[in-house]
Amino acid sequence: MTAQKNNTKSISDKEFTLEEFKLILSSLSQRITEPRLDILSILKSNHNPLTISEIHGKLKNKKTDLATVYRTINLFAGLRIVNEIDFKDEFKRYELIYDRHHHHHIVCRKCRNVENVETCMLDELENLLKKKGYSEISHSLEFFGLCRNCRNDSDMKSA
Amino acid sequence: MTAQKNNTKSISDKEFTLEEFKLILSSLSQRITEPRLDILSILKSNHNPLTISEIHGKLKNKKTDLATVYRTINLFAGLRIVNEIDFKDEFKRYELIYDRHHHHHIVCRKCRNVENVETCMLDELENLLKKKGYSEISHSLEFFGLCRNCRNDSDMKSA
DNA sequence: GTGGATGCAAAGAATTTGCAACCAA
DNA sequence: TTGGTTGCAAATTCTTTGCATCCAC
């Protein structure tokens, strides 16, 4: 239950996504290297946005340097295949966006668990800003709250 | 036009807000000190959120240390009279919130000018999250775009 | 008078950079 | 082969901390 991967159908999945990653990199004229593929699969297989040091800790090849993670993530962010998120705690977090549509997050103030929030009504606000003269508008939106589990913790002590 | 203040009615205004700041600090059981009042008036008189070093650069008393600015801003953020904002550039920014209602920002991608966005419809989204089991919900929302001036720059060159 | 606040200097931590070795194309 | 990438170590930069002095209460 520790370092074991679930082997049921993950082998072909893994190969599929690997090919996918290679295509993305080469279509952006970027070299296909081990650290880059490694980081992409880490981001792909984690549903929550990760910090630089979390990514570094999950790397298959432990020789990969922290500096490489910084360089790679900054490259990916510049290429817009990775999104940088600030959850108002100490570290910036990063998530893959090349294959996902625009979404936001709700972070539990206590356990720091993250859920996605798919939303749409923000478009109206963006339209309002367009009327004010702005163009090329985007936004970032994060919610913070106490999740059900953490609220129950406070209410009763143990579930 | 450099270090001069506009003197028309600002003297009485200045005294008024000074008394206001003192009241705020003492109501929160915090000592009234020169750096604190200085920082509060800087935040008050600037409509855009400021970085730590911008605040430090605007201090009347140039002997006030950067460390004091950090300590003071962190104190104010903890007391919730100052709000921390991440505009996805290098530095965190801070604005006074004790006398303002909840609002958001639109930042020009080019000139980095900031306008406020007063909004309401987010409440609906928060209600949705409440139904999912979350409590004590808040959010942060920032918009990014090109302002009218900067768009014109690109379009025609000079106004 | 006394404990909290400040200035100064030094420490700490996150991120970036220089460079030689390495490797993808 | 060749220029981009990496590992390693050193340098930067932002932020925090220790401590003696100062000052608000």
CSV table of C-alpha atoms (C1' of nucleotides) in Angstrom, one decimal:
chain,number,residue,atom,x,y,z
A,1,MET,CA,0.0,0.0,0.0
A,2,THR,CA,3.0,2.2,0.0
A,3,ALA,CA,5.0,2.6,-3.2
A,4,GLN,CA,2.9,0.0,-5.1
A,5,LYS,CA,1.0,1.2,-8.2
A,6,ASN,CA,-2.4,-0.3,-9.1
A,7,ASN,CA,-1.7,-2.6,-12.0
A,8,THR,CA,-5.1,-3.4,-13.4
A,9,LYS,CA,-5.1,-1.3,-16.5
A,10,SER,CA,-2.6,1.3,-15.6
A,11,ILE,CA,0.1,0.0,-17.9
A,12,SER,CA,-1.6,0.9,-21.1
A,13,ASP,CA,-2.9,4.1,-19.6
A,14,LYS,CA,0.6,5.0,-18.6
A,15,GLU,CA,1.9,4.4,-22.1
A,16,PHE,CA,-0.9,6.3,-23.6
A,17,THR,CA,-0.4,9.4,-21.5
A,18,LEU,CA,3.4,9.1,-22.1
A,19,GLU,CA,2.8,9.4,-25.8
A,20,GLU,CA,0.4,12.2,-25.2
A,21,PHE,CA,3.1,14.1,-23.2
A,22,LYS,CA,5.6,13.6,-25.9
A,23,LEU,CA,3.3,15.0,-28.5
A,24,ILE,CA,2.6,18.0,-26.4
A,25,LEU,CA,6.2,18.8,-25.8
A,26,SER,CA,7.2,18.3,-29.4
A,27,SER,CA,4.3,20.3,-30.7
A,28,LEU,CA,5.6,23.1,-28.6
A,29,SER,CA,9.1,22.6,-29.9
A,30,GLN,CA,10.4,21.5,-26.5
A,31,ARG,CA,12.8,18.6,-26.0
A,32,ILE,CA,11.4,15.4,-24.5
A,33,THR,CA,13.4,14.7,-21.4
A,34,GLU,CA,13.0,12.4,-18.4
A,35,PRO,CA,12.4,15.1,-15.8
A,36,ARG,CA,9.8,16.8,-18.0
A,37,LEU,CA,7.9,13.6,-18.6
A,38,ASP,CA,8.2,12.7,-14.9
A,39,ILE,CA,6.8,16.0,-13.8
A,40,LEU,CA,4.0,15.8,-16.3
A,41,SER,CA,2.8,12.4,-15.1
A,42,ILE,CA,3.0,13.5,-11.5
A,43,LEU,CA,0.8,16.5,-12.3
A,44,LYS,CA,-1.5,14.3,-14.3
A,45,SER,CA,-2.0,11.7,-11.7
A,46,ASN,CA,-2.6,14.2,-8.8
A,47,HIS,CA,-6.0,15.8,-8.7
A,48,ASN,CA,-4.9,18.5,-6.4
A,49,PRO,CA,-2.5,21.3,-7.3
A,50,LEU,CA,1.0,20.5,-6.0
A,51,THR,CA,3.8,22.6,-4.6
A,52,ILE,CA,7.2,22.6,-6.0
A,53,SER,CA,8.6,20.5,-3.2
A,54,GLU,CA,5.7,18.1,-3.3
A,55,ILE,CA,6.5,17.6,-7.0
A,56,HIS,CA,10.1,17.1,-6.2
A,57,GLY,CA,9.3,14.6,-3.5
A,58,LYS,CA,7.2,12.5,-5.9
A,59,LEU,CA,9.8,12.3,-8.7
A,60,LYS,CA,10.6,8.7,-9.8
A,61,ASN,CA,14.2,9.6,-10.4
A,62,LYS,CA,15.5,10.9,-7.1
A,63,LYS,CA,18.6,12.4,-8.7
A,64,THR,CA,16.5,15.1,-10.4
A,65,ASP,CA,17.4,18.4,-8.8
A,66,LEU,CA,15.0,20.9,-7.2
A,67,ALA,CA,16.4,23.5,-9.6
A,68,THR,CA,15.2,21.4,-12.5
A,69,VAL,CA,11.7,21.3,-11.0
A,70,TYR,CA,11.7,25.1,-10.8
A,71,ARG,CA,13.0,25.4,-14.3
A,72,THR,CA,10.6,22.9,-15.7
A,73,ILE,CA,7.5,24.3,-13.9
A,74,ASN,CA,8.4,27.8,-15.0
A,75,LEU,CA,8.8,26.6,-18.6
A,76,PHE,CA,5.4,24.8,-18.4
A,77,ALA,CA,3.7,27.8,-16.9
A,78,GLY,CA,5.1,30.0,-19.7
A,79,LEU,CA,3.8,27.5,-22.2
A,80,ARG,CA,0.4,27.6,-20.5
A,81,ILE,CA,0.2,23.9,-20.0
A,82,VAL,CA,0.5,24.4,-16.2
A,83,ASN,CA,-1.4,26.9,-14.1
A,84,GLU,CA,0.0,28.6,-11.0
A,85,ILE,CA,-2.4,28.9,-8.0
A,86,ASP,CA,-2.0,30.8,-4.8
A,87,PHE,CA,-4.0,29.3,-1.9
A,88,LYS,CA,-2.9,31.9,0.5
A,89,ASP,CA,-0.7,29.5,2.4
A,90,GLU,CA,3.1,29.5,2.1
A,91,PHE,CA,3.6,28.0,-1.3
A,92,LYS,CA,2.4,28.4,-4.8
A,93,ARG,CA,0.8,25.3,-6.3
A,94,TYR,CA,0.7,24.0,-9.8
A,95,GLU,CA,-1.8,22.0,-11.9
A,96,LEU,CA,-2.0,20.7,-15.5
A,97,ILE,CA,-4.3,22.7,-17.6
A,98,TYR,CA,-3.6,21.6,-21.2
A,99,ASP,CA,-6.4,19.1,-21.1
A,100,ARG,CA,-8.8,20.6,-18.7
A,101,HIS,CA,-11.4,23.3,-19.1
A,102,HIS,CA,-11.3,26.4,-16.9
A,103,HIS,CA,-12.2,25.7,-13.3
A,104,HIS,CA,-11.7,26.9,-9.7
A,105,HIS,CA,-11.2,25.4,-6.3
A,106,ILE,CA,-12.6,25.2,-2.9
A,107,VAL,CA,-9.9,24.7,-0.2
A,108,CYS,CA,-10.8,23.5,3.3
A,109,ARG,CA,-9.4,25.9,5.8
A,110,LYS,CA,-8.5,23.1,8.1
A,111,CYS,CA,-7.6,19.9,6.3
A,112,ARG,CA,-6.5,21.8,3.2
A,113,ASN,CA,-8.3,19.4,1.0
A,114,VAL,CA,-9.2,20.7,-2.5
A,115,GLU,CA,-12.3,20.2,-4.6
A,116,ASN,CA,-12.9,21.6,-8.0
A,117,VAL,CA,-15.7,24.1,-8.6
A,118,GLU,CA,-16.9,24.2,-12.2
A,119,THR,CA,-18.5,27.5,-12.8
A,120,CYS,CA,-19.8,29.7,-15.5
A,121,MET,CA,-21.5,32.8,-14.2
A,122,LEU,CA,-18.2,34.6,-14.1
A,123,ASP,CA,-18.5,35.1,-17.8
A,124,GLU,CA,-21.2,37.7,-17.1
A,125,LEU,CA,-18.7,39.7,-15.0
A,126,GLU,CA,-16.1,39.4,-17.7
A,127,ASN,CA,-18.6,40.8,-20.2
A,128,LEU,CA,-19.2,43.7,-17.8
A,129,LEU,CA,-15.5,44.4,-17.8
A,130,LYS,CA,-15.3,44.3,-21.6
A,131,LYS,CA,-17.9,47.0,-21.7
A,132,LYS,CA,-15.6,49.1,-19.4
A,133,GLY,CA,-12.9,48.8,-22.1
A,134,TYR,CA,-10.9,45.8,-21.0
A,135,SER,CA,-9.8,43.1,-23.4
A,136,GLU,CA,-8.1,39.7,-23.2
A,137,ILE,CA,-9.7,39.2,-19.8
A,138,SER,CA,-9.2,36.2,-17.6
A,139,HIS,CA,-9.7,35.6,-13.9
A,140,SER,CA,-8.6,33.5,-11.0
A,141,LEU,CA,-11.1,32.5,-8.3
A,142,GLU,CA,-10.5,30.5,-5.1
A,143,PHE,CA,-12.9,29.6,-2.4
A,144,PHE,CA,-12.0,28.9,1.2
A,145,GLY,CA,-14.1,27.1,3.8
A,146,LEU,CA,-14.5,24.3,6.2
A,147,CYS,CA,-15.4,21.0,4.7
A,148,ARG,CA,-18.1,18.7,6.1
A,149,ASN,CA,-15.6,16.4,7.8
A,150,CYS,CA,-13.8,19.2,9.5
A,151,ARG,CA,-17.0,20.8,10.6
A,152,ASN,CA,-18.0,17.5,12.1
A,153,ASP,CA,-14.7,17.2,13.9
A,154,SER,CA,-15.5,20.4,15.8
A,155,ASP,CA,-19.2,19.5,16.4
A,156,MET,CA,-18.9,16.0,17.9
A,157,LYS,CA,-15.3,14.7,18.1
A,158,SER,CA,-14.9,11.5,16.0
A,159,ALA,CA,-17.3,10.2,13.4
B,1,MET,CA,4.4,68.6,-7.9
B,2,THR,CA,6.7,66.2,-6.2
B,3,ALA,CA,6.5,65.8,-2.4
B,4,GLN,CA,3.9,68.4,-2.0
B,5,LYS,CA,0.5,67.4,-0.6
B,6,ASN,CA,-2.7,69.1,-1.8
B,7,ASN,CA,-3.5,71.5,1.0
B,8,THR,CA,-7.0,72.5,0.3
B,9,LYS,CA,-8.9,70.5,2.8
B,10,SER,CA,-6.4,67.7,3.5
B,11,ILE,CA,-5.3,69.1,6.9
B,12,SER,CA,-8.5,68.4,8.6
B,13,ASP,CA,-9.0,65.1,6.7
B,14,LYS,CA,-5.6,64.0,7.8
B,15,GLU,CA,-6.3,64.7,11.4
B,16,PHE,CA,-9.6,63.0,11.1
B,17,THR,CA,-8.1,59.8,9.7
B,18,LEU,CA,-5.3,59.9,12.2
B,19,GLU,CA,-7.9,59.8,15.0
B,20,GLU,CA,-9.7,57.0,13.2
B,21,PHE,CA,-6.5,55.0,13.0
B,22,LYS,CA,-5.8,55.5,16.7
B,23,LEU,CA,-9.2,54.3,17.6
B,24,ILE,CA,-8.9,51.2,15.5
B,25,LEU,CA,-5.6,50.3,17.0
B,26,SER,CA,-6.6,50.8,20.6
B,27,SER,CA,-9.9,49.0,20.1
B,28,LEU,CA,-7.8,46.1,19.1
B,29,SER,CA,-5.6,46.5,22.1
B,30,GLN,CA,-2.6,47.4,19.9
B,31,ARG,CA,-0.1,50.2,20.7
B,32,ILE,CA,-0.3,53.4,18.8
B,33,THR,CA,3.1,53.9,17.2
B,34,GLU,CA,4.6,56.1,14.5
B,35,PRO,CA,5.3,53.3,12.0
B,36,ARG,CA,1.8,51.8,12.4
B,37,LEU,CA,0.1,55.1,11.8
B,38,ASP,CA,2.5,55.9,9.0
B,39,ILE,CA,1.7,52.6,7.3
B,40,LEU,CA,-2.0,52.9,7.8
B,41,SER,CA,-2.1,56.3,6.1
B,42,ILE,CA,0.0,55.1,3.2
B,43,LEU,CA,-2.5,52.3,2.7
B,44,LYS,CA,-5.4,54.6,3.1
B,45,SER,CA,-4.2,57.2,0.6
B,46,ASN,CA,-3.3,54.6,-2.1
B,47,HIS,CA,-6.2,53.2,-4.0
B,48,ASN,CA,-4.2,50.3,-5.3
B,49,PRO,CA,-2.9,47.5,-3.2
B,50,LEU,CA,0.8,48.0,-2.4
B,51,THR,CA,3.8,45.7,-2.1
B,52,ILE,CA,5.9,45.6,1.1
B,53,SER,CA,8.7,47.5,-0.5
B,54,GLU,CA,6.4,50.1,-2.1
B,55,ILE,CA,5.0,50.7,1.4
B,56,HIS,CA,8.6,50.9,2.8
B,57,GLY,CA,9.5,53.4,0.1
B,58,LYS,CA,6.6,55.7,0.9
B,59,LEU,CA,7.2,55.9,4.6
B,60,LYS,CA,7.5,59.4,6.0
B,61,ASN,CA,10.1,58.4,8.5
B,62,LYS,CA,12.9,57.0,6.4
B,63,LYS,CA,14.5,55.4,9.5
B,64,THR,CA,11.7,52.9,9.8
B,65,ASP,CA,13.1,49.5,9.0
B,66,LEU,CA,11.9,47.0,6.3
B,67,ALA,CA,11.5,44.4,9.1
B,68,THR,CA,9.1,46.7,10.9
B,69,VAL,CA,7.0,46.9,7.7
B,70,TYR,CA,6.9,43.2,7.5
B,71,ARG,CA,6.0,42.9,11.2
B,72,THR,CA,3.4,45.5,11.0
B,73,ILE,CA,1.7,44.3,7.9
B,74,ASN,CA,1.6,40.7,9.3
B,75,LEU,CA,0.1,42.1,12.4
B,76,PHE,CA,-2.5,44.0,10.5
B,77,ALA,CA,-3.3,41.0,8.3
B,78,GLY,CA,-3.8,38.9,11.4
B,79,LEU,CA,-6.1,41.5,12.8
B,80,ARG,CA,-8.0,41.5,9.5
B,81,ILE,CA,-7.6,45.3,8.9
B,82,VAL,CA,-5.4,44.6,5.9
B,83,ASN,CA,-6.0,42.1,3.1
B,84,GLU,CA,-3.3,40.2,1.3
B,85,ILE,CA,-3.6,39.9,-2.5
B,86,ASP,CA,-1.7,37.9,-5.1
B,87,PHE,CA,-1.7,39.4,-8.5
B,88,LYS,CA,0.4,36.6,-10.0
B,89,ASP,CA,3.4,38.8,-10.4
B,90,GLU,CA,6.4,38.7,-8.1
B,91,PHE,CA,5.1,40.3,-5.0
B,92,LYS,CA,2.2,40.0,-2.6
B,93,ARG,CA,0.2,43.2,-2.2
B,94,TYR,CA,-1.8,44.7,0.7
B,95,GLU,CA,-4.8,46.9,1.0
B,96,LEU,CA,-6.8,48.3,3.9
B,97,ILE,CA,-10.1,46.5,4.4
B,98,TYR,CA,-11.4,47.7,7.8
B,99,ASP,CA,-13.6,50.4,6.2
B,100,ARG,CA,-14.4,48.8,2.9
B,101,HIS,CA,-16.8,46.2,1.8
B,102,HIS,CA,-15.8,43.1,0.0
B,103,HIS,CA,-14.5,43.8,-3.5
B,104,HIS,CA,-12.2,42.4,-6.2
B,105,HIS,CA,-9.8,43.8,-8.7
B,106,ILE,CA,-9.1,44.0,-12.4
B,107,VAL,CA,-5.4,44.3,-13.2
B,108,CYS,CA,-4.2,45.5,-16.6
B,109,ARG,CA,-1.7,42.9,-17.9
B,110,LYS,CA,0.5,45.6,-19.4
B,111,CYS,CA,0.5,48.8,-17.3
B,112,ARG,CA,-0.5,46.9,-14.1
B,113,ASN,CA,-3.0,49.5,-13.2
B,114,VAL,CA,-5.7,48.2,-10.8
B,115,GLU,CA,-9.4,49.0,-10.8
B,116,ASN,CA,-11.9,47.7,-8.3
B,117,VAL,CA,-14.8,45.4,-9.2
B,118,GLU,CA,-17.7,45.5,-6.9
B,119,THR,CA,-19.6,42.3,-7.3
B,120,CYS,CA,-22.4,40.3,-5.7
B,121,MET,CA,-23.2,37.3,-7.8
B,122,LEU,CA,-20.5,35.3,-6.2
B,123,ASP,CA,-22.8,34.8,-3.3
B,124,GLU,CA,-24.8,32.4,-5.4
B,125,LEU,CA,-21.8,30.2,-5.8
B,126,GLU,CA,-21.0,30.3,-2.2
B,127,ASN,CA,-24.6,29.1,-1.5
B,128,LEU,CA,-24.0,26.2,-3.8
B,129,LEU,CA,-20.9,25.3,-1.8
B,130,LYS,CA,-22.8,25.5,1.4
B,131,LYS,CA,-25.2,22.9,0.0
B,132,LYS,CA,-22.2,20.7,-0.7
B,133,GLY,CA,-21.4,20.8,3.1
B,134,TYR,CA,-18.9,23.7,3.3
B,135,SER,CA,-19.1,26.4,6.0
B,136,GLU,CA,-17.3,29.6,6.8
B,137,ILE,CA,-16.9,30.2,3.1
B,138,SER,CA,-14.9,33.1,1.6
B,139,HIS,CA,-13.3,33.6,-1.7
B,140,SER,CA,-10.8,35.6,-3.6
B,141,LEU,CA,-11.2,36.7,-7.2
B,142,GLU,CA,-8.9,38.6,-9.4
B,143,PHE,CA,-9.4,39.6,-13.0
B,144,PHE,CA,-6.6,40.2,-15.5
B,145,GLY,CA,-6.9,42.0,-18.8
B,146,LEU,CA,-5.7,44.8,-21.1
B,147,CYS,CA,-7.1,48.2,-20.2
B,148,ARG,CA,-8.4,50.6,-22.8
B,149,ASN,CA,-5.2,52.7,-22.9
B,150,CYS,CA,-2.9,49.7,-23.3
B,151,ARG,CA,-5.1,48.3,-26.1
B,152,ASN,CA,-4.9,51.7,-27.9
B,153,ASP,CA,-1.1,51.6,-27.5
B,154,SER,CA,-1.0,48.5,-29.5
B,155,ASP,CA,-3.7,49.6,-32.0
B,156,MET,CA,-2.4,52.9,-33.1
B,157,LYS,CA,0.8,54.1,-31.3
B,158,SER,CA,0.1,57.4,-29.4
B,159,ALA,CA,-3.2,58.9,-28.6
C,1,DG,C1',8.3,51.1,35.6
C,2,DT,C1',7.3,47.4,32.3
C,3,DG,C1',6.2,44.8,28.4
C,4,DG,C1',5.7,45.5,23.8
C,5,DA,C1',7.7,47.7,19.5
C,6,DT,C1',11.6,49.0,16.9
C,7,DG,C1',16.3,49.3,14.5
C,8,DC,C1',20.0,46.8,13.2
C,9,DA,C1',22.4,42.9,11.9
C,10,DA,C1',22.4,38.3,11.1
C,11,DA,C1',20.0,34.1,10.0
C,12,DG,C1',16.8,31.4,7.3
C,13,DA,C1',14.3,29.9,3.3
C,14,DA,C1',12.8,29.9,-1.3
C,15,DT,C1',14.2,30.6,-5.9
C,16,DT,C1',17.6,31.7,-9.4
C,17,DT,C1',21.9,31.4,-11.8
C,18,DG,C1',26.7,29.9,-13.6
C,19,DC,C1',28.9,26.4,-15.5
C,20,DA,C1',30.7,21.9,-16.9
C,21,DA,C1',28.9,17.5,-18.3
C,22,DC,C1',25.3,15.4,-20.7
C,23,DC,C1',22.0,14.1,-24.1
C,24,DA,C1',17.9,14.8,-27.5
C,25,DA,C1',17.4,15.9,-32.1
D,1,DT,C1',27.6,17.4,-34.0
D,2,DT,C1',25.3,21.1,-31.4
D,3,DG,C1',22.6,23.7,-28.7
D,4,DG,C1',19.3,22.9,-25.2
D,5,DT,C1',19.0,20.6,-20.5
D,6,DT,C1',20.6,19.0,-16.2
D,7,DG,C1',23.0,18.5,-11.6
D,8,DC,C1',25.6,20.7,-8.5
D,9,DA,C1',27.0,24.5,-5.9
D,10,DA,C1',27.0,29.2,-5.2
D,11,DA,C1',24.5,33.4,-5.3
D,12,DT,C1',20.3,36.2,-4.8
D,13,DT,C1',16.4,37.8,-2.9
D,14,DC,C1',12.6,38.0,0.2
D,15,DT,C1',11.3,37.3,4.9
D,16,DT,C1',12.1,36.3,9.7
D,17,DT,C1',14.5,36.4,14.0
D,18,DG,C1',17.6,37.8,18.1
D,19,DC,C1',18.6,41.2,20.9
D,20,DA,C1',19.6,45.7,23.0
D,21,DT,C1',17.3,50.0,23.1
D,22,DC,C1',13.3,52.7,23.1
D,23,DC,C1',8.8,54.2,24.1
D,24,DA,C1',3.6,53.7,24.8
D,25,DC,C1',0.8,53.0,28.4
